[in-house]
Coordinates of C-alpha atoms in Angstrom, one line a residue:
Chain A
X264 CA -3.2 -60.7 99.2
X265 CA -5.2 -63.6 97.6
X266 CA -8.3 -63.8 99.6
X267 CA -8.6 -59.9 99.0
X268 CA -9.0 -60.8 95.1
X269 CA -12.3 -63.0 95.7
X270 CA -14.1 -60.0 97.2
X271 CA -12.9 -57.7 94.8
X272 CA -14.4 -60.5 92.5
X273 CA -17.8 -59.9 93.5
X274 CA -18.4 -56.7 94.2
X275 CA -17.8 -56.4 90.6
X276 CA -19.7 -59.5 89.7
X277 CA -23.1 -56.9 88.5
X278 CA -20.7 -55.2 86.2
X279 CA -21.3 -55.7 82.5
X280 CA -17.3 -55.8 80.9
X281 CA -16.6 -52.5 78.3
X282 CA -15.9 -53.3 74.8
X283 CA -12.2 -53.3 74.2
X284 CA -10.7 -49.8 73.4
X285 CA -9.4 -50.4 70.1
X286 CA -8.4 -53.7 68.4
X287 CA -5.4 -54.1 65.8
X288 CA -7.1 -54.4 61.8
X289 CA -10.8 -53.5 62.3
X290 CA -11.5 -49.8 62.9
X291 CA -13.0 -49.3 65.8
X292 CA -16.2 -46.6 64.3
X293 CA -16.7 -47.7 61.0
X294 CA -19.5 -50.1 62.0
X295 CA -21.4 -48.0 64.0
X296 CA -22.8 -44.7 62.0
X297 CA -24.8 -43.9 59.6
X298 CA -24.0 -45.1 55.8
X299 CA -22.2 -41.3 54.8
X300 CA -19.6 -41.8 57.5
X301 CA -18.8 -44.9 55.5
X302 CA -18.8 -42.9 52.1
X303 CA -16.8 -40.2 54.1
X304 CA -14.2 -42.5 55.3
X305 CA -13.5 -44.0 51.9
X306 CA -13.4 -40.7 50.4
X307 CA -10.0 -39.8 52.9
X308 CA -8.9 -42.6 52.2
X309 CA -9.2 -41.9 48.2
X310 CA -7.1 -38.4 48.7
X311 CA -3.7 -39.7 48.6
X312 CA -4.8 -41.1 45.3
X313 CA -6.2 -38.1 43.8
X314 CA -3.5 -35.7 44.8
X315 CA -1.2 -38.5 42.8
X316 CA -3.3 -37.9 39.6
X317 CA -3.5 -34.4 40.0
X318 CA -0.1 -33.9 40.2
X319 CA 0.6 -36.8 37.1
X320 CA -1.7 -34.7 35.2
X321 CA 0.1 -31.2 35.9
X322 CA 3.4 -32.4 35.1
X323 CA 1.9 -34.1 31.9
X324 CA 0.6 -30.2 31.3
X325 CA 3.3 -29.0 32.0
X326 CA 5.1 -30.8 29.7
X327 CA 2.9 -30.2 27.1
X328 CA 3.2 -26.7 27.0
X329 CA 7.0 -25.8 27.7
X330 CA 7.8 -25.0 24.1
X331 CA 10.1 -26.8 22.3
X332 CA 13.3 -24.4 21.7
X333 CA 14.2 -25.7 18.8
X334 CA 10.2 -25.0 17.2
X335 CA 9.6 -21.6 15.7
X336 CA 6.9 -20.2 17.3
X337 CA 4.7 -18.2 14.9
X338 CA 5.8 -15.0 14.1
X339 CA 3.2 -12.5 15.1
X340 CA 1.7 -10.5 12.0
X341 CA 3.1 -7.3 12.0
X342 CA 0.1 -4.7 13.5
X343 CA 0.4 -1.0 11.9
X344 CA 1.6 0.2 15.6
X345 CA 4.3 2.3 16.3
X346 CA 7.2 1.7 18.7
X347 CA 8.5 4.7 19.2
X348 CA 7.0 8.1 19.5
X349 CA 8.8 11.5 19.9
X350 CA 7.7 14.8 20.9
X351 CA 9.3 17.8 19.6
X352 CA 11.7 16.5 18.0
X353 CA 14.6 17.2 14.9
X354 CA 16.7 15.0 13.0
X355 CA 19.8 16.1 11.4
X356 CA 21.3 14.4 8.7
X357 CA 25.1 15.4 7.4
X358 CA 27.3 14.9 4.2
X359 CA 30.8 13.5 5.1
X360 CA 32.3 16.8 6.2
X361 CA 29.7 16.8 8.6
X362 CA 27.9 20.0 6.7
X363 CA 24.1 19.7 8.0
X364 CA 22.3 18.5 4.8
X365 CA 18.4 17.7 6.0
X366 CA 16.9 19.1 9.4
X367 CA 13.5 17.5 9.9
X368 CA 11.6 19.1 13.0
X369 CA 8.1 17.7 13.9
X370 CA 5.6 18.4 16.9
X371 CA 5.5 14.8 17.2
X372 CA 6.7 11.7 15.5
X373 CA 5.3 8.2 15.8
X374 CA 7.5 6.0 13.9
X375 CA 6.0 2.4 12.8
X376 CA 8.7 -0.9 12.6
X377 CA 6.7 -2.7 10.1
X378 CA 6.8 -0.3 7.0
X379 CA 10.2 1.7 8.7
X380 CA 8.1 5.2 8.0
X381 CA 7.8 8.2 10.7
X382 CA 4.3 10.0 10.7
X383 CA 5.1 13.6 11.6
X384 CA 2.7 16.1 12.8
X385 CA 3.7 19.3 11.7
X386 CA 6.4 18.5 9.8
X387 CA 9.1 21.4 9.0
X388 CA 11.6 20.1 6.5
X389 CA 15.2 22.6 6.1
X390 CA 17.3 21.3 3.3
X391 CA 20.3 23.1 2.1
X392 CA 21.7 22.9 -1.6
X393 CA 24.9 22.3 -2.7
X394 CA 24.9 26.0 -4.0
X395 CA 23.8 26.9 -0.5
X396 CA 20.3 27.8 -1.3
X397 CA 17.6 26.8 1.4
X398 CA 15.2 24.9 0.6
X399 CA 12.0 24.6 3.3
X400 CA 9.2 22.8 3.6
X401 CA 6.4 22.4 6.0
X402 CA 2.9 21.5 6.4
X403 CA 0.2 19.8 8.7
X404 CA 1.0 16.3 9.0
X405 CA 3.8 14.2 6.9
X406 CA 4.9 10.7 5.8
X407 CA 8.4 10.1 5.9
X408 CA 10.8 6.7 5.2
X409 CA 13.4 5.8 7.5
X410 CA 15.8 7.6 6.5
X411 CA 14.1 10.8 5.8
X412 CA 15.0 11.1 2.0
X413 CA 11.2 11.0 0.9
X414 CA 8.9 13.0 2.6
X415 CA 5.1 13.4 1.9
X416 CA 3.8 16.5 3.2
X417 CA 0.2 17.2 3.5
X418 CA -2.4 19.8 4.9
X419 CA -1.7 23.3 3.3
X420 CA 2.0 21.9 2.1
X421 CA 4.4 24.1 1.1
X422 CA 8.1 24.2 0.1
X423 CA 9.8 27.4 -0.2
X424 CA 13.3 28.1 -1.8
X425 CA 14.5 30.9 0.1
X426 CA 16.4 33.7 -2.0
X427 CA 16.2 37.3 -2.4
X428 CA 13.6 39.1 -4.8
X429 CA 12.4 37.9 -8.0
X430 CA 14.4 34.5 -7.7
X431 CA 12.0 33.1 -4.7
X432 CA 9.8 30.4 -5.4
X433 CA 7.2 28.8 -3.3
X434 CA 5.5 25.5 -4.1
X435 CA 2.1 25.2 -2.5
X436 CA -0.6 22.4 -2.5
X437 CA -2.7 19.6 -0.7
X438 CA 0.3 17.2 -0.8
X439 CA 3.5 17.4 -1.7
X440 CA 6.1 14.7 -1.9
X441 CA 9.3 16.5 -1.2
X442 CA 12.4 14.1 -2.2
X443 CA 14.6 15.1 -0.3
X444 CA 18.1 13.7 -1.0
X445 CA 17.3 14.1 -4.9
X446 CA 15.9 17.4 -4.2
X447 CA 13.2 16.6 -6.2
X448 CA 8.9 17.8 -5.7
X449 CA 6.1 15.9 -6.9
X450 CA 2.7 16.1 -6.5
X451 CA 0.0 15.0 -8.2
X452 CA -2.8 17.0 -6.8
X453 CA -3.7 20.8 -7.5
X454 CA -0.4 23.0 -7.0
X455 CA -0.1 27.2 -6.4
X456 CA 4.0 28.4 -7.1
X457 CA 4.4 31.9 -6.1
X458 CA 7.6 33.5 -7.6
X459 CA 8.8 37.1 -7.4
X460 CA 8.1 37.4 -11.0
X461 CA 4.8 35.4 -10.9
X462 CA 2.1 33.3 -9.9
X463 CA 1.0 30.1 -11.6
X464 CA -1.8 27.0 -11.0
X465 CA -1.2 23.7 -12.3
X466 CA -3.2 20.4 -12.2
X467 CA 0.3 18.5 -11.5
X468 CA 3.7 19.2 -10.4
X469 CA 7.1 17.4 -10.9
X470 CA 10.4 20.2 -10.0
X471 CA 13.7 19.0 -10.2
X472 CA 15.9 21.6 -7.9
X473 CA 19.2 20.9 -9.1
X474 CA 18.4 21.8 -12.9
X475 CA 15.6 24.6 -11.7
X476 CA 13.1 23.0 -14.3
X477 CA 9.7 22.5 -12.9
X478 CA 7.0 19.8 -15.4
X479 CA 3.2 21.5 -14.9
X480 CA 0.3 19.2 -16.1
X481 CA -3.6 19.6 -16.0
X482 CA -4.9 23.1 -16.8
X483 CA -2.3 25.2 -16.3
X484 CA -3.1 29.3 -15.5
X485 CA -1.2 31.9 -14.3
X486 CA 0.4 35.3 -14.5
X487 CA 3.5 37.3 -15.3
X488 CA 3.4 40.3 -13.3
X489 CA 5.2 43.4 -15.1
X490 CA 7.9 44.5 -14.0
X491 CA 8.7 46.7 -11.4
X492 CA 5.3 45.5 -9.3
X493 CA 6.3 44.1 -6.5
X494 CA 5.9 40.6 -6.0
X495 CA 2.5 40.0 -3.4
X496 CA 4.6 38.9 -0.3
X497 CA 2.2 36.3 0.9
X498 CA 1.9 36.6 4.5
X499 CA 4.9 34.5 5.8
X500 CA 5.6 32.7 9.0
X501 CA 5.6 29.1 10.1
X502 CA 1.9 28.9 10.2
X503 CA 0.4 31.7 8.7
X504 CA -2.4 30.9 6.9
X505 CA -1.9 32.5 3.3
X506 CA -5.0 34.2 2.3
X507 CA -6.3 32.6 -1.0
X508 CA -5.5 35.0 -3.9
X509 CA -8.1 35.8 -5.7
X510 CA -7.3 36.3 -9.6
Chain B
X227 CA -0.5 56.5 -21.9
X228 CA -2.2 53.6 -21.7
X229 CA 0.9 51.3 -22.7
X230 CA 0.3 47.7 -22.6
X231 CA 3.8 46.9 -21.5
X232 CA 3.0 47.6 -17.9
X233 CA 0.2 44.9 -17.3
X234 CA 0.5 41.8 -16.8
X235 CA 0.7 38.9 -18.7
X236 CA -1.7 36.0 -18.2
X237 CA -1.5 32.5 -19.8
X238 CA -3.4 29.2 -19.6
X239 CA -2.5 26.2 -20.8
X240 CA -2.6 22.3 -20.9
X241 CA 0.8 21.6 -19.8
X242 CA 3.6 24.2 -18.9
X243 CA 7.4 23.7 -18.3
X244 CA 9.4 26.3 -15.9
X245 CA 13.2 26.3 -16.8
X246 CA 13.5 29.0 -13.7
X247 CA 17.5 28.9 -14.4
X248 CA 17.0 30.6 -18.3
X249 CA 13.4 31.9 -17.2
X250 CA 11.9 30.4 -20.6
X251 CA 8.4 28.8 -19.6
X252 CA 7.2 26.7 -22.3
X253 CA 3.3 26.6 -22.7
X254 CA 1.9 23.5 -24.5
X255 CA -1.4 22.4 -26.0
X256 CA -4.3 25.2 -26.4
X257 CA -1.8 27.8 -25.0
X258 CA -3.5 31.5 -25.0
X259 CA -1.5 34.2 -23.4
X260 CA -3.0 37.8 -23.2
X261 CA -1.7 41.0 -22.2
X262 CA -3.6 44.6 -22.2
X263 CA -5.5 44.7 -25.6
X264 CA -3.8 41.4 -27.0
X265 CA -4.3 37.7 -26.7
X266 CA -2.2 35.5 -28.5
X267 CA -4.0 31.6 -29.2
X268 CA -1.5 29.2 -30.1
X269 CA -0.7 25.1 -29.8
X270 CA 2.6 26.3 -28.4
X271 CA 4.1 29.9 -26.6
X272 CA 7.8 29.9 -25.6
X273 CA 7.4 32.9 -23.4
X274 CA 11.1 34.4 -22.3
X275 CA 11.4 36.4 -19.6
X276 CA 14.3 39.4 -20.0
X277 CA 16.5 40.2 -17.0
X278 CA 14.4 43.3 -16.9
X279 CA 11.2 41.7 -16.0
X280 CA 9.2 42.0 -19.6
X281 CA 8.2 38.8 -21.7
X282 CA 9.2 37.8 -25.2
X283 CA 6.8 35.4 -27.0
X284 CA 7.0 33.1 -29.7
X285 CA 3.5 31.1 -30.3
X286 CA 3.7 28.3 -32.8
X287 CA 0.3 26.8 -34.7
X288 CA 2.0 23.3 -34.3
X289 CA 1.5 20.8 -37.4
X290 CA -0.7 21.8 -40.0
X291 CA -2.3 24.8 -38.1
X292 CA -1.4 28.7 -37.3
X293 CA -0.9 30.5 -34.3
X294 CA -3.8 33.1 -34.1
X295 CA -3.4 37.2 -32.5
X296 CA -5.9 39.3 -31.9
X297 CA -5.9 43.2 -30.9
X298 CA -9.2 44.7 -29.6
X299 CA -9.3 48.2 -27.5
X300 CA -11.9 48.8 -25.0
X301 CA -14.3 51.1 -26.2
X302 CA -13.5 50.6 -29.7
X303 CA -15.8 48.0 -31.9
X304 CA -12.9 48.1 -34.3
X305 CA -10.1 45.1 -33.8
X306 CA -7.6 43.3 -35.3
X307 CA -6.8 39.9 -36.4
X308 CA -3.8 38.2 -37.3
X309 CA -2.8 34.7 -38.2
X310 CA 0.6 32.8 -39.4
X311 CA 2.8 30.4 -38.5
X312 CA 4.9 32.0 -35.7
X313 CA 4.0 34.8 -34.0
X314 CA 6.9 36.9 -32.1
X315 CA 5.5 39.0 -29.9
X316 CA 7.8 41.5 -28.1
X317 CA 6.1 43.1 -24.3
X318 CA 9.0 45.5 -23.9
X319 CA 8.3 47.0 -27.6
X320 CA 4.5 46.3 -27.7
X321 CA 4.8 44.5 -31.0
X322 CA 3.8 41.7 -32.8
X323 CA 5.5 40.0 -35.9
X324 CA 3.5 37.2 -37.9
X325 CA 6.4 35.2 -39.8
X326 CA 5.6 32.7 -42.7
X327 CA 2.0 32.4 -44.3
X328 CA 1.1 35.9 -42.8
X329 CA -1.9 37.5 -42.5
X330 CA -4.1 40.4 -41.2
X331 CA -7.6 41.1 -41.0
X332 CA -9.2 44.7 -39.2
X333 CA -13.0 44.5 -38.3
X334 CA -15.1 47.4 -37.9
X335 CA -17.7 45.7 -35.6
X336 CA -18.4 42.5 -37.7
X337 CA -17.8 43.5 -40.9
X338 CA -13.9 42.9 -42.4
X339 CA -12.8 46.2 -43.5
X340 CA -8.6 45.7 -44.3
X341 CA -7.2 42.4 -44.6
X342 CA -3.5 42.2 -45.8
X343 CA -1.5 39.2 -46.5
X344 CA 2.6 39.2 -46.8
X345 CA 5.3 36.7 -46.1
X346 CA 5.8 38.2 -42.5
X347 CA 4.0 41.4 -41.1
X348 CA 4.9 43.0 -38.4
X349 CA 2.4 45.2 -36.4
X350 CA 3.2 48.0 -33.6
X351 CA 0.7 48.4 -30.9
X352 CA 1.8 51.5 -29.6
X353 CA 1.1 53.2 -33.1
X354 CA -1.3 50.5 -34.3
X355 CA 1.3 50.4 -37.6
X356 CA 1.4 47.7 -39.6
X357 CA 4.2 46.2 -42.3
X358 CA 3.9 44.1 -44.8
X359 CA 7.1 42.1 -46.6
X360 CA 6.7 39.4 -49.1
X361 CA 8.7 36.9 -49.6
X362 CA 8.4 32.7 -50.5
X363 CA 6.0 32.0 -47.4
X364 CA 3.6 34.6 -48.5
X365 CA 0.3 32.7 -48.9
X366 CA -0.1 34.9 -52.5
X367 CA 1.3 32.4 -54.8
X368 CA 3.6 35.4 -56.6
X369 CA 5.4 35.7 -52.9
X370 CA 4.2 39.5 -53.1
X371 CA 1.8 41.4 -50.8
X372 CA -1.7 41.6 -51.2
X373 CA -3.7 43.7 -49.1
X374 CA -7.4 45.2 -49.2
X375 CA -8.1 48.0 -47.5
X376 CA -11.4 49.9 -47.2
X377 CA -11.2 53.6 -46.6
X378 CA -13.1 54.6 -43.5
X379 CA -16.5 55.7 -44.4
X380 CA -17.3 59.2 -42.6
X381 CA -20.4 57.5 -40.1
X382 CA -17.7 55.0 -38.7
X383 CA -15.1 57.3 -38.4
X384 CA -16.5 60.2 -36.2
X385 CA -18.4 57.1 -34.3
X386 CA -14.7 55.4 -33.4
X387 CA -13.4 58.6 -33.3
X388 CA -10.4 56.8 -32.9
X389 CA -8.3 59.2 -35.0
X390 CA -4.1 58.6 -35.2
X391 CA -2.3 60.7 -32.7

């Protein structure tokens, strides 16, 4: 096969030799190119690098943030906003025997955590007495605590004490602050009491139920009606508007 | 029969407290309560308030002054004026009793025509009567009555024309 070898020598002889395919340690592009391959090239070679950082930096982040459990973190200040709102509701409070002392119903009810107080639209207050007399209240929006024993009624306010005759007696006026458990009325704005013997107008008003004795202050005016006449029913109802009374 | 016992009885006052268990309404500071012809001015009226619906009064002057009454009729220039220490005035009865340094004036118009003065007089409106006792709180210094009274001339009278029934 030997002397076959020399002719395939020359034929070849007017070939020019290829440049080897690649050779270990230089890389085989990166001399020929313009100079952004080069920038390009050093760049990929940068990632691995970079994506080390990155995550270095994230996990220094991350550390940064996770709070520490034994740090308080700072109590948020309390916003006037309530966390509970009921429609249409009623609360029932009872003495030990389980008698029903306090009904509070209300159209709605938004009751705020941070001063523990319900604000009632269309409050309707129904207390009964230890002598079993009614007591009622209602008006157009009220204020109460958390446990319902103050409420502050206001918007045509009115608490009625329910009996027969001459011995009813209804409190009237802007606002009323109806004490519930103490069965006590206050109200330091103009008040109107209606009783079957009577009428009367007072600049101030402080009642105390269970000894019946009610404190008038500012001008006080009214009228004993004679006997006999009966007393002006004023028109009645949950929301009847009483007509003014003219004197 | 125009009685005054069947109207009503207004009052006004600076400061009033209810006791609606005894019905006694205690007026306070320039207290005036009026009912039909009369109107009582007083520092402080007790008004009590009978099972039967009418109004007992008693008006106080307070310190150093005297509850005040005074009685005047529509239609009639003539009207009355009394002043003492305590009035009791009665709704049911129509009457009015001044008690301690009493006493009683009647005007015709502006002119004082009787004025009596008594330890306590007592005055019915119904009849338009009045009584005089003496007694130590009279403001006469003997504790007796003294009284002036001017007869009615005939002009007035037939212009009033008010005779007694």
């Amino acid at each position: 096969m030997g002397v076959a070898a020399d002719e395939a020598e020359a034929p070849f002889a007017d070939l020019t030799p290829l440049a080897p395919l690649a050779v270990r340690g230089t890389p085989a592009r990166a001399e020929h190119g313009p100079w952004t391959r080069h920038l390009w090239d050093r760049l990929l070679n940068a990632v691995p690098v970079l994506l080390m950082a990155l995550l270095a930096a994230v996990t220094w982040w991350l550390v940064k943030n996770t709070p520490v459990p034994g740090e308080a973190r700072p109590k948020a200040p309390p916003q006037h906003v309530p966390d509970a709102v009921m429609h249409g509701f009623s609360l029932n409070s009872h003495d030990r025997e389980g008698e029903l002392l306090t009904r509070l119903d209300g159209d709605a009810a938004r009751h705020f955590p941070d001063t523990d107080t319900y604000e009632i639209d269309g409050p309707r207050v129904r207390r009964v007495d230890a002598q079993g007399r009614v007591l009622v209240a209602s008006a157009r929006s009220g204020l109460s605590n958390g446990d319902g024993s103050q409420v502050r009624l206001s918007g045509d306010a009115r608490v009625l004490r329910e009996a027969v005759g001459a011995d009813r007696l209804e409190f009237r006026g802007e606002q009323l602050e109806f004490f519930t458990r103490t069965e006590q009325l206050h109200s330091s704005r103009p008040v109107q009491v209606l009783s079957g013997r009577g009428e009367l107008q007072a600049g101030s008003l402080d009642y105390d139920h269970l000894q019946r004795v009610a404190q008038f202050g500012g001008r006080v005016s009214g009228v004993f009606r004679p006997p006999g006449t009966k007393a002006a029913e004023p028109t009645d109802g949950e929301g009847a508007q009483a007509s003014g009374k003219k004197k | 029969e125009r009685a005054d016992r069947n109207l009503p009885l207004n009052f006004a006052a600076d400061s009033a407290r209810v006791d609606d268990l005894r019905q006694v309404t205690v007026l306070s500071g320039n207290v005036e309560i009026s009912k039909g012809s009369i109107v009582i001015r007083a520092d402080q009226v007790e008004v009590r308030q009978s099972p039967d619906g009418y109004q007992f009064a008693v008006a106080t002057g307070g310190p150093g002054k005297r509850a005040s009454f005074r009685q005047k009729r529509e239609g009639s220039e003539e009207f009355l004026e009394g002043e003492a220490e305590r009035l009791e005035y009665d709704a049911r009865a129509d009457t009015v009793k001044l008690v301690n340094q009493a006493t009683l004036r009647r005007f015709r118009g502006s002119t004082l025509a009787d004025e009596v003065a008594g330890s306590t007089i007592s005055f019915d409106n119904t009849t338009e009567v009045f009584q005089v006792l003496g007694g130590p709180a009279s403001p006469v210094a003997s504790g007796r009555v003294r009284g002036v009274l001017t007869p009615r001339d005939a002009k007035s009278s037939s212009a009033t024309g008010s005779g007694k029934p």
